[in-house]
Coordinates of C-alpha atoms and ligand atoms in Angstrom, one line a residue:
X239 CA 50.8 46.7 -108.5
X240 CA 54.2 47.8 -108.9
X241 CA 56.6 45.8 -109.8
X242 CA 60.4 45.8 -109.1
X243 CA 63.7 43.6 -108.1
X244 CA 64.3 43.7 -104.6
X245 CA 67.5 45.6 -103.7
X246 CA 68.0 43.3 -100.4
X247 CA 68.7 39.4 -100.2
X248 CA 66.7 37.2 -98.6
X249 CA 69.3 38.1 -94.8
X250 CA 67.6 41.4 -94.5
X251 CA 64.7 41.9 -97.0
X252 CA 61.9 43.9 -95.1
X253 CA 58.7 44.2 -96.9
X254 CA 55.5 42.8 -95.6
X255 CA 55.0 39.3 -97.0
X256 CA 58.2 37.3 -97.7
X257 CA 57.3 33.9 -99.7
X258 CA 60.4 32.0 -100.7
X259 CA 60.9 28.4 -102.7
X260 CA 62.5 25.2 -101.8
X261 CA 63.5 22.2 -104.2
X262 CA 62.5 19.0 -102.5
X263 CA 65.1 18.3 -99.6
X264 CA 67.2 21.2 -100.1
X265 CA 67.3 22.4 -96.9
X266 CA 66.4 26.3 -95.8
X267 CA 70.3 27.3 -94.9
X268 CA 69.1 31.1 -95.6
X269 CA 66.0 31.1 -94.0
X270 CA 67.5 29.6 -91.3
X271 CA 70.1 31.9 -90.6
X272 CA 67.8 34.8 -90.7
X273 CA 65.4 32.9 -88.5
X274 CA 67.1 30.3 -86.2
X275 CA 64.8 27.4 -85.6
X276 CA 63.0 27.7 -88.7
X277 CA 64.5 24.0 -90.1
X278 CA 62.9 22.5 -86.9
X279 CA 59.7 24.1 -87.5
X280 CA 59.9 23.0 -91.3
X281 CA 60.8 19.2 -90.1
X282 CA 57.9 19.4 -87.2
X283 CA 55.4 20.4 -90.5
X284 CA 56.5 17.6 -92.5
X285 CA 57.9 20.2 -95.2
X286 CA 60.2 18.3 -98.0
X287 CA 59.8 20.9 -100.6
X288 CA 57.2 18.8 -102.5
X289 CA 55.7 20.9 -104.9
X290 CA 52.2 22.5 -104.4
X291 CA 53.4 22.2 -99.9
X292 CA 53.2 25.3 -98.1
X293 CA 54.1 26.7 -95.0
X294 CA 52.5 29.6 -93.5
X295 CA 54.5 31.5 -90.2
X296 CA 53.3 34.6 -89.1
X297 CA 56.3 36.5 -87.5
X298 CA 55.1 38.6 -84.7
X299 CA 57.9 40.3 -84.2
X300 CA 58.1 44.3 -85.0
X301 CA 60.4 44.2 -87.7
X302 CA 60.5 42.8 -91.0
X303 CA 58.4 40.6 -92.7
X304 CA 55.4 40.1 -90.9
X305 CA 54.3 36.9 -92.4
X306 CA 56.7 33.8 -93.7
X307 CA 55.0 31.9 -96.8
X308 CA 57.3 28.1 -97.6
X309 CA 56.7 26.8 -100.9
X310 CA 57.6 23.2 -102.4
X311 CA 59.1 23.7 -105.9
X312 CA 59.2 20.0 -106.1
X313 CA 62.1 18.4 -107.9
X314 CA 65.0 20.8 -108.6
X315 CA 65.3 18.7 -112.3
X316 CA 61.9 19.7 -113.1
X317 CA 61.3 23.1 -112.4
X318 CA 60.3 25.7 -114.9
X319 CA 58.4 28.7 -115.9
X320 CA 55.1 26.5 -115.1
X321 CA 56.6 26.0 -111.7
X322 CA 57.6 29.4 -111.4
X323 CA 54.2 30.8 -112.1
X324 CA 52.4 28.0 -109.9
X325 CA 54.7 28.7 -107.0
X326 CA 54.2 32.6 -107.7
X327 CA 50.4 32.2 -107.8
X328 CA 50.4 30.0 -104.7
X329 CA 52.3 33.2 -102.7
X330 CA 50.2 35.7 -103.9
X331 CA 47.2 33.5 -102.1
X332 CA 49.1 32.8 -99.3
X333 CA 50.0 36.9 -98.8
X334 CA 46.4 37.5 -97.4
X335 CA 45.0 40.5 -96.9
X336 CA 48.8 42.2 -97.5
X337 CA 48.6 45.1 -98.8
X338 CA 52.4 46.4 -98.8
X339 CA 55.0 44.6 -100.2
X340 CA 55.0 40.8 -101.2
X341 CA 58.6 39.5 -101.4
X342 CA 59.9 36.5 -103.6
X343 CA 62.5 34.4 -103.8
X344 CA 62.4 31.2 -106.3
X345 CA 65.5 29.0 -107.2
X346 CA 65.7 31.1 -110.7
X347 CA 69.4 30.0 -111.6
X348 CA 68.7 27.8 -115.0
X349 CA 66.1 30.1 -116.2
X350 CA 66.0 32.9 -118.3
X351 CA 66.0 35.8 -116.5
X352 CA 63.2 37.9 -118.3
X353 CA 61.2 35.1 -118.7
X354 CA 61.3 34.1 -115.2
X355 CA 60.9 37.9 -114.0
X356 CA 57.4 38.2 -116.4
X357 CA 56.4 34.6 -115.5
X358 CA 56.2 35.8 -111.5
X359 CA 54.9 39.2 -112.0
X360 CA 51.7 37.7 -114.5
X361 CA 50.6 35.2 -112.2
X362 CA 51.0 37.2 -108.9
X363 CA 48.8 39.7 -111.0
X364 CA 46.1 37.4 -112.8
X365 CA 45.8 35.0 -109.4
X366 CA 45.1 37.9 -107.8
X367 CA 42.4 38.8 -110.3
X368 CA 38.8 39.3 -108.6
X369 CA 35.4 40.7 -110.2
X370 CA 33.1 42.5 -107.9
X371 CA 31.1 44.3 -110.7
X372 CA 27.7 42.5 -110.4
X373 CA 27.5 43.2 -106.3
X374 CA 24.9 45.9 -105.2
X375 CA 28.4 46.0 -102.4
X376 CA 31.4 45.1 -103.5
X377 CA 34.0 43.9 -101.0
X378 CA 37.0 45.5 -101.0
X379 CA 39.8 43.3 -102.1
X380 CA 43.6 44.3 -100.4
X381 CA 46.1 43.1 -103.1
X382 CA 50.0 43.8 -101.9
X383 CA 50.9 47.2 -103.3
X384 CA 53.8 45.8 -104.9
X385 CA 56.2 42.5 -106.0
X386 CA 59.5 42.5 -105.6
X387 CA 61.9 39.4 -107.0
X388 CA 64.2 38.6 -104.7
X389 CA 67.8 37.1 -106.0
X390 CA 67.5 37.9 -109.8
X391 CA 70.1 39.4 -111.9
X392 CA 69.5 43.3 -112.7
X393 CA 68.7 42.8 -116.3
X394 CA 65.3 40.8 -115.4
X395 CA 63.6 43.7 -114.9
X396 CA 63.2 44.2 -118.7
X397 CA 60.8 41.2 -118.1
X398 CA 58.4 43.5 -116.3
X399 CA 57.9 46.0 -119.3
X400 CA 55.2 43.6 -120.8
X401 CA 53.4 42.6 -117.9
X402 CA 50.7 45.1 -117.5
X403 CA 50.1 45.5 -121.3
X404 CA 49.7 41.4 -121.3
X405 CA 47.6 41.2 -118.0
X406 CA 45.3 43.5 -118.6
X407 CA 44.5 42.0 -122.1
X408 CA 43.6 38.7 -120.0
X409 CA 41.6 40.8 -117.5
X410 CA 39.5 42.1 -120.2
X411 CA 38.9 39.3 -121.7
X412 CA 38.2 37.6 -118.5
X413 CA 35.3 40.4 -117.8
X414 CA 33.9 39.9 -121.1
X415 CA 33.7 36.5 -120.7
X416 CA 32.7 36.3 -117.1
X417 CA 29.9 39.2 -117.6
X418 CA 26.4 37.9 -118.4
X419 CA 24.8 37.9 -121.9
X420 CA 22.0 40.2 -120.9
X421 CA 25.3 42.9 -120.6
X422 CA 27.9 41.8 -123.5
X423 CA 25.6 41.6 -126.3
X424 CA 27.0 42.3 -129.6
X425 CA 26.3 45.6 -129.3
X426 CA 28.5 46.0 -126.2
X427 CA 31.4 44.2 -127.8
X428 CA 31.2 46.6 -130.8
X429 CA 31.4 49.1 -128.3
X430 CA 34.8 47.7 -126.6
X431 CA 35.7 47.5 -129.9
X432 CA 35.2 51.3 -130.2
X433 CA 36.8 52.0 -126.7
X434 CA 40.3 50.2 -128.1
X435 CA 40.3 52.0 -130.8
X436 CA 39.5 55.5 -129.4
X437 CA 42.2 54.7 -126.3
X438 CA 45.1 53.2 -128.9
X439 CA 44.0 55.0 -132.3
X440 CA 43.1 52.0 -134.0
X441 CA 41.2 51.5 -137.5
X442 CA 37.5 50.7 -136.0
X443 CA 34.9 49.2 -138.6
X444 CA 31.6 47.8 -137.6
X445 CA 29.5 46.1 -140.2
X446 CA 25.5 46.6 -140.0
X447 CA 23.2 43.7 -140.8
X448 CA 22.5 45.8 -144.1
X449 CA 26.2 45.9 -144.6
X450 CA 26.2 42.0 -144.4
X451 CA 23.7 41.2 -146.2
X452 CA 25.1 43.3 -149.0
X453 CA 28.1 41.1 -148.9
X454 CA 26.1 38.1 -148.8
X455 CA 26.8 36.6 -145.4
X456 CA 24.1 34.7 -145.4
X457 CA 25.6 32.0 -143.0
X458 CA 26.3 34.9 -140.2
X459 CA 23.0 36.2 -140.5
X460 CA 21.2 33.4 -140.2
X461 CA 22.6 32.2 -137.1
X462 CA 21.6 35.7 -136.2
X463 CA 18.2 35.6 -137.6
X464 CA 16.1 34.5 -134.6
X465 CA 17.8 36.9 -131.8
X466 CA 16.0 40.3 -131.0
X467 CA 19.3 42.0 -131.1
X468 CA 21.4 43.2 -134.3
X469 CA 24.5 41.4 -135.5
X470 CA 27.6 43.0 -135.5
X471 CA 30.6 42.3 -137.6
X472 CA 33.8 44.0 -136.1
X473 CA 36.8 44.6 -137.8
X474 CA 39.8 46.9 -135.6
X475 CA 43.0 47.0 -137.1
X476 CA 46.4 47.9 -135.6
X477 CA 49.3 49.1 -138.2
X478 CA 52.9 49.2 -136.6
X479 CA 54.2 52.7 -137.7
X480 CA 57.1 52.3 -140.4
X481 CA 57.2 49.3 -142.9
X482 CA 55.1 46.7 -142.6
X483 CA 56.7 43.2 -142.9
X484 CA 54.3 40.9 -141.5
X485 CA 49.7 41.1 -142.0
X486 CA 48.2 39.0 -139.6
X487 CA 44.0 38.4 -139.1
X488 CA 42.8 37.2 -135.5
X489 CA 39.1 35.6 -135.9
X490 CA 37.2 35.2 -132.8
X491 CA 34.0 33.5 -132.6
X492 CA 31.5 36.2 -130.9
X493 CA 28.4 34.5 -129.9
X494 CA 27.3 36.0 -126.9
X495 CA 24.8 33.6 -126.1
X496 CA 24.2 30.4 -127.7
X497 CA 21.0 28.6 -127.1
X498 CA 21.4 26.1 -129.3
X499 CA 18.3 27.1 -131.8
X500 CA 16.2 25.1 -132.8
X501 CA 18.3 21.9 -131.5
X502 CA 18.2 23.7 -127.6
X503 CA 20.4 22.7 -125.7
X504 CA 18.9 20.3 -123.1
X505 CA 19.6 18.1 -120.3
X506 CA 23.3 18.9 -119.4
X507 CA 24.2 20.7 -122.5
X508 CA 25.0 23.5 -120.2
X509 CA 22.7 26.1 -121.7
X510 CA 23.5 28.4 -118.6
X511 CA 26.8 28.4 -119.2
X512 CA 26.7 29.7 -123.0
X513 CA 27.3 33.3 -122.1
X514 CA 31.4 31.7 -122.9
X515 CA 30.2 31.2 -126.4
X516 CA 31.8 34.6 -127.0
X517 CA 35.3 33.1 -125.2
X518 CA 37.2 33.5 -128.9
X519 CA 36.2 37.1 -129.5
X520 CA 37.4 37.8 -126.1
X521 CA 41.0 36.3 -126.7
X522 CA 41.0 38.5 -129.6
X523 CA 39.8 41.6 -127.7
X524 CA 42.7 41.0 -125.0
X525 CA 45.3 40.5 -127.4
X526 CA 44.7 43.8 -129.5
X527 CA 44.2 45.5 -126.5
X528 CA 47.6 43.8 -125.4
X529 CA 49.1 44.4 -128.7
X530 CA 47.7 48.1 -129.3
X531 CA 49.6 49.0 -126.2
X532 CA 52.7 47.2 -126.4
X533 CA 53.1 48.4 -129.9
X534 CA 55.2 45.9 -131.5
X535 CA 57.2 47.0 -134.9
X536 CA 56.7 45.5 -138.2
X537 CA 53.3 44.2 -137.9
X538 CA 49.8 44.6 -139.3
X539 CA 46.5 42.9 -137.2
X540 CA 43.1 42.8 -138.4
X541 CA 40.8 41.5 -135.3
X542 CA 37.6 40.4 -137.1
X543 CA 34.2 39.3 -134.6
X544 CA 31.5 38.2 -136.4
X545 CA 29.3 38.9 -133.5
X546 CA 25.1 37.9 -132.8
X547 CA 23.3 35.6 -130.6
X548 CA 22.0 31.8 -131.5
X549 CA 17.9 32.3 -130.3
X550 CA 15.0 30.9 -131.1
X551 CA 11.7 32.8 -132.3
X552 CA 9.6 32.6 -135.8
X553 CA 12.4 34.4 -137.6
X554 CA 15.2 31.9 -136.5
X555 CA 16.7 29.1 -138.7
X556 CA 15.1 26.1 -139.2
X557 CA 17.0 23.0 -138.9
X558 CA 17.2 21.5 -142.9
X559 CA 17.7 25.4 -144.3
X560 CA 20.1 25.8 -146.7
X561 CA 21.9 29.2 -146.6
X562 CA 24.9 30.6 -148.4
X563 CA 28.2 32.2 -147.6
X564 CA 29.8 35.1 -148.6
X565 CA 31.7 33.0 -151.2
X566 CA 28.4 31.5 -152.6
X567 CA 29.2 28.3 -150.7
X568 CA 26.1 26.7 -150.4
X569 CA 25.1 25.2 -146.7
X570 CA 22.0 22.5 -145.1
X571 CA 21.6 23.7 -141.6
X572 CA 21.4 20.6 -140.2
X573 CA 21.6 21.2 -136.6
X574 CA 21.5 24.8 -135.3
X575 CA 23.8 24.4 -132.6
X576 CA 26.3 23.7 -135.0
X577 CA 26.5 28.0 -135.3
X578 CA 30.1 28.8 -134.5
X579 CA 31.4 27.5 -137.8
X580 CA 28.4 29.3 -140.0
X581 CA 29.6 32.4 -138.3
X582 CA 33.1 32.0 -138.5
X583 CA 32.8 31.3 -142.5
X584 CA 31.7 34.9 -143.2
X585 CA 34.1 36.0 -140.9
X586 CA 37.0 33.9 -142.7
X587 CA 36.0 34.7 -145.9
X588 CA 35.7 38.7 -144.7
X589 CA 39.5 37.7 -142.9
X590 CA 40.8 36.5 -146.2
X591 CA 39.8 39.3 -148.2
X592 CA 42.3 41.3 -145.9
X593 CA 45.2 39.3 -148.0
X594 CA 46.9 38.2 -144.7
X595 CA 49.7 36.2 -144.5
X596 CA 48.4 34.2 -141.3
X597 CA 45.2 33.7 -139.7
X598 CA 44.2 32.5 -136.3
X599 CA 40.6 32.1 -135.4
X600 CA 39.9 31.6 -132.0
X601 CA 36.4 30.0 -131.0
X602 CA 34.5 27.8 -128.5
X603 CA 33.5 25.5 -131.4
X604 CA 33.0 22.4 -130.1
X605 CA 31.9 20.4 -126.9
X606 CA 33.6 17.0 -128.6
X607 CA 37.1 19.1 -127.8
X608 CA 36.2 19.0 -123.7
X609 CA 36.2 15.6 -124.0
X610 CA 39.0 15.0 -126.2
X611 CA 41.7 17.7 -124.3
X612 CA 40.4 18.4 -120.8
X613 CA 40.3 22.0 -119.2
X614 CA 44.3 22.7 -119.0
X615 CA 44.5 22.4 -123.5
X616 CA 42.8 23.8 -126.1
X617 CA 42.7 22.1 -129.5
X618 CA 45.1 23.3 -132.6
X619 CA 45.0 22.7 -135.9
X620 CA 46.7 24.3 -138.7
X621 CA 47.1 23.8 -142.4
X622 CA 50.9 24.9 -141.7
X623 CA 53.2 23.4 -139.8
X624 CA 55.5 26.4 -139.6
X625 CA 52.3 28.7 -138.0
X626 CA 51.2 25.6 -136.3
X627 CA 55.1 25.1 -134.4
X628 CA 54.9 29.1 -133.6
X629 CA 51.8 29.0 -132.0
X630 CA 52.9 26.0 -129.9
X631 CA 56.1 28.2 -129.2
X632 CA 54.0 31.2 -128.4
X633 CA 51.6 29.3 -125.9
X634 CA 54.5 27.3 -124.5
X635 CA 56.5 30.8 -123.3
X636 CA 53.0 31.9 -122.0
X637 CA 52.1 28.9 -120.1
X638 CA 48.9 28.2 -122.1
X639 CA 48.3 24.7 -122.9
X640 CA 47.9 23.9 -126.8
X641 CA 47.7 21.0 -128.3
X642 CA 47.9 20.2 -132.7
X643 CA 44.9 18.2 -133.7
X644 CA 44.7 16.3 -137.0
X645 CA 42.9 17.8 -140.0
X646 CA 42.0 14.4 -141.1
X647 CA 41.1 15.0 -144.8
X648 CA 39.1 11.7 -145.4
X649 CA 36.1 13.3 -142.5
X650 CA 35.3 15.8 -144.6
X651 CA 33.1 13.2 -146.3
X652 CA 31.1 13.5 -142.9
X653 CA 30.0 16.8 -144.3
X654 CA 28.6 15.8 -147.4
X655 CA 25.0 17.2 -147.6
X656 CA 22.5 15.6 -150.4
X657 CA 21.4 19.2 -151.4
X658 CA 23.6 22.1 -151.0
X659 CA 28.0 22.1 -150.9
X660 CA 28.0 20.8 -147.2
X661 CA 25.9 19.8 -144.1
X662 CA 27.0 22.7 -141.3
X663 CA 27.4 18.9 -138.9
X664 CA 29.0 15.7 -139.3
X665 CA 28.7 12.7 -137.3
X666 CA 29.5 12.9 -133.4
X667 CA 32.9 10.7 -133.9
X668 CA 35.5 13.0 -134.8
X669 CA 33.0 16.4 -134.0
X670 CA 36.1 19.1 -133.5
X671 CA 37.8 17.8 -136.5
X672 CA 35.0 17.9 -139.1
X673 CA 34.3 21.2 -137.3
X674 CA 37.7 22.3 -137.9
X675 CA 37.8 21.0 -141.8
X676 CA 34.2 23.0 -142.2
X677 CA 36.4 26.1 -141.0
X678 CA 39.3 25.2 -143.5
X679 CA 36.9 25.4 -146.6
X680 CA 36.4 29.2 -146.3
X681 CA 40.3 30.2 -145.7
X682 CA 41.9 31.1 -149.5
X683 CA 44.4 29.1 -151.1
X684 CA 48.0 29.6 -150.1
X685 CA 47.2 31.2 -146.4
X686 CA 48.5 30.0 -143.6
X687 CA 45.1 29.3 -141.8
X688 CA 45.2 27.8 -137.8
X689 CA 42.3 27.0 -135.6
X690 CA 42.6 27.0 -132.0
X691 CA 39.0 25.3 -130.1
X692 CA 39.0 26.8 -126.7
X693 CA 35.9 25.1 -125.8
X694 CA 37.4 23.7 -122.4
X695 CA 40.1 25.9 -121.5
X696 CA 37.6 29.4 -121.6
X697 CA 36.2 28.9 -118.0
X698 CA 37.5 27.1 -114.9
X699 CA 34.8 25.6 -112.7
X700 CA 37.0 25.7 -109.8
X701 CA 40.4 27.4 -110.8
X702 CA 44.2 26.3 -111.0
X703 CA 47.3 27.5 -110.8
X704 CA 47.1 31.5 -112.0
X705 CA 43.3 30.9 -113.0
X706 CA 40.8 31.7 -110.2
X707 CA 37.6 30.2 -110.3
X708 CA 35.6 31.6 -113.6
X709 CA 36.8 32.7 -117.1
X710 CA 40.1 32.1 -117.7
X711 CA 41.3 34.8 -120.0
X712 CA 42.6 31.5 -122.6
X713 CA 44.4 32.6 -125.8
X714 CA 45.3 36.2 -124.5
X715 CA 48.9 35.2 -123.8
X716 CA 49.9 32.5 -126.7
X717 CA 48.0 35.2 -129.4
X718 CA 50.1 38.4 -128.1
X719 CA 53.2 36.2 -127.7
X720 CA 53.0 35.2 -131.3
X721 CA 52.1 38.3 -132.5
X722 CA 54.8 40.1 -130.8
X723 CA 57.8 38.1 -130.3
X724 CA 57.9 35.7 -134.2
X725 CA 60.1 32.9 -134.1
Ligands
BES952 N1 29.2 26.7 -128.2 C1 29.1 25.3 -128.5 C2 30.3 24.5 -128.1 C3 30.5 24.2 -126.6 C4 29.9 23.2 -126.0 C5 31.3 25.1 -125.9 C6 30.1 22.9 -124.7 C7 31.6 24.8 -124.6 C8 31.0 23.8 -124.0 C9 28.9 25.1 -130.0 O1 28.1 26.0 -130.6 C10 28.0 23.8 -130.1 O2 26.9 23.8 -129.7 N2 28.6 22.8 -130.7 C11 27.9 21.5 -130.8 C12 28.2 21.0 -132.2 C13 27.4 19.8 -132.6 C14 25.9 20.2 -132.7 C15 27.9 19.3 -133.9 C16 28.5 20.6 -129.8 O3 29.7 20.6 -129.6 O4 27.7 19.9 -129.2
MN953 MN1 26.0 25.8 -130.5
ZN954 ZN1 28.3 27.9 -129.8

């Protein structure tokens, strides 16, 4: 989709689809002078510019725009880039089966240009977003051959530069997530992992189980243990040309299909659904793929996916095994669906050995996080407040939902095992944070270490705002955003 500022105002703009915001009560003085009547029609429909109202009018006539889309912006006070990207997500569904130009006009004045330009463009792109790849027919989807911003200054258009680079991180992350765990095995992430690097010229390094076991990962590899397929740990690494002033190591959790073990997941435990238990390692995938293209300056990122599957045969754990980490930390299995964080230890301890000066692991750790935050937040915790504030920053400008958690030092006691240095599970109070403080244990001294659980935001039963129905792409934006623009 290309992208552009319109060189006409809203008097005479002539593309296909015109979609244009109102603040609540303002009344459509340009609209109706380019269409006289259109107040009355507005005032028959009950429009008051409430936000989340729209008003479809198909103009019949044989020029210009042949379809009129209304949106409520709600109260002018209130509006932001959330508003602008609900309002531009809510044209883009409203444009049909256009497939020439969409045309929008928002009430920008009070935001940043750039921002408001990118804000637009990304969610007119990801609402659009559709997967047809598991149809024997796929339908074919019409999506406006273009976006034009109508009424913004001349140096918005910067704000388009990082749009395609950003979306189609999400998109891939989205079809990795979205694609079943019969197809994205840890084999096939390995192999995105090789695509990346062979389309960007990134550092590719893929760890065999021999390779891991030489390192003594045993808390990987036995997660891994009772799945027919090989475990993977991924390691791609993108280096800024020129000096490098900032190293940086993106953890995702990789588990492309979590059964639970031993402790299966039963009754409503949503074992169906646990092709998402990759969701971190896809955040990660987007953002380097984001990142390798955008090419920021100054930086260094290690992406590190620990990758395997949590299955059951006569190889697999048994619930009470003790195993131990790379570091010689020593671990009681006591509940195998408790996996995430046993394969995020090797991976933090393999992270750490990278000497970064942040890390960020990303991972559908914990069902106790749904609960606590909902579908629209994931969970954040961080044993530095500055990283912490600049990864609230980072998913604040890209209109992910984040919210810090407490790393409650006293729950840690819920980990205490009789036998070995912990218990992999505490008890179900609390379950994200003792899950986060597990993490915490394996991240060296002195580096800045955050956590992000991603556990509700990762998939979308029925969709919102930029989000149609299905994987959500989560973590993409906030991770390229702080990896890109540091505050
Ligand atoms: N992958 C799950 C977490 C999860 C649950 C993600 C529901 C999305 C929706 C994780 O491996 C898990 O099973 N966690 C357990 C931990 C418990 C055994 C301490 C959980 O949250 O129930
Ligand atoms: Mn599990
Ligand atoms: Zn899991």
């Amino acid at each position: 989709m290309r992208l552009s500022l319109a060189n006409d105002g809203l008097p005479t703009w002539s593309g296909e689809v015109l979609a244009v915001g109102l603040f609540k009560d303002q009344p459509a003085t340009e609209l109706e002078g380019r269409w006289p009547g259109l107040s009355n029609t507005l005032n028959r429909e009950q429009f008051s510019g409430k936000p989340g109202q729209q008003l479809v009018v198909n103009l019949l006539e044989g020029s210009g725009p042949q379809r009129l889309v209304v949106l409520g912006l709600g109260d002018a006070a209130a509006f932001n880039l959330d508003g602008v990207r609900r309002a531009a997500a809510a044209a883009a569904k409203a444009a049909g089966v256009c497939n020439g130009l969409l045309g929008l006009q928002l009430n920008w004045e009070g935001l940043e240009p750039t921002a408001a330009a990118a804000a637009a463009a990304e969610a007119v792109r990801l609402s659009l977003y559709t997967d047809q790849r598991f149809r024997k027919s796929p339908e074919p989807t019409q999506h406006p051959a273009g976006l034009e911003l109508i009424g913004l200054p001349p140096q918005a258009a910067s704000g388009f530069d990082r749009v395609n680079a950003d979306c189609a991180g999400v998109e891939l992350a989205r079809q990795l997530v979205a694609a079943p765990p019969n197809v994205v095995t840890p084999a096939a992430l390995a192999q995105t992992a090789a695509e990346i690097a062979e389309s960007y010229g990134l550092e590719l390094t893929v760890l065999e189980r021999a390779d891991c076991e030489a390192r003594g990962m045993g808390a990987f590899l036995a997660v891994s243990q009772g799945s027919d397929l090989d475990p993977k740990l991924i390691h791609l690494v993108y280096r800024a040309e020129g000096e490098v002033k900032r190293r940086l190591a993106l953890v995702g959790k990789g588990l492309t299909f979590d059964s639970g073990g031993y402790n299966l997941k039963v009754g409503g435990a949503q074992i169906d659904m646990m092709k998402f238990d990759m969701g971190g390692s896809a955040s990660v995938f987007g953002a380097m793929r984001a990142i390798a293209e955008r090419k920021p300056a100054g930086v260094e990122v290690h992406m590190i996916v620990a990758s395997c599957e949590n299955m059951i045969n006569g190889s697999a754990v048994h619930p009470g095994d003790i195993v131990s980490a790379a570091d010689g930390t020593t671990i009681e299995i006591n509940n195998t669906d408790a996996e995430g964080r046993l394969t995020l230890a090797d991976a933090l301890l393999y992270a750490c050995e990278q000497k970064p000066d942040a890390v960020v692991d990303v991972a559908t750790l914990t069902g106790a996080i749904v609960v606590a935050l909902g579908s629209e937040m994931a969970g954040l915790w961080s044993n530095d407040d500055a990283l912490a504030e600049s990864l609230d920053r980072a998913a604040e400008a890209g209109g992910e939902g984040l919210w810090r958690m407490p790393l409650r030092r006293s729950y840690k006691d819920g980990l205490k095992s009789k036998l070995a240095d912990f218990k992999n599970t505490g008890p179900r109070p609390g379950g994200s944070i003792t899950a986060a403080l597990f993490l915490e244990h394996f991240v060296s001294q002195g580096t800045a270490w955050a956590h992000v659980d991603i556990a509700g935001t990762v998939w979308s039963d029925k969709g919102q705002g930029i989000n149609p129905a299905g994987a959500t792409g989560y973590g993409v934006r906030t991770l390229v955003n702080w990896v890109c623009n540091p505050a």
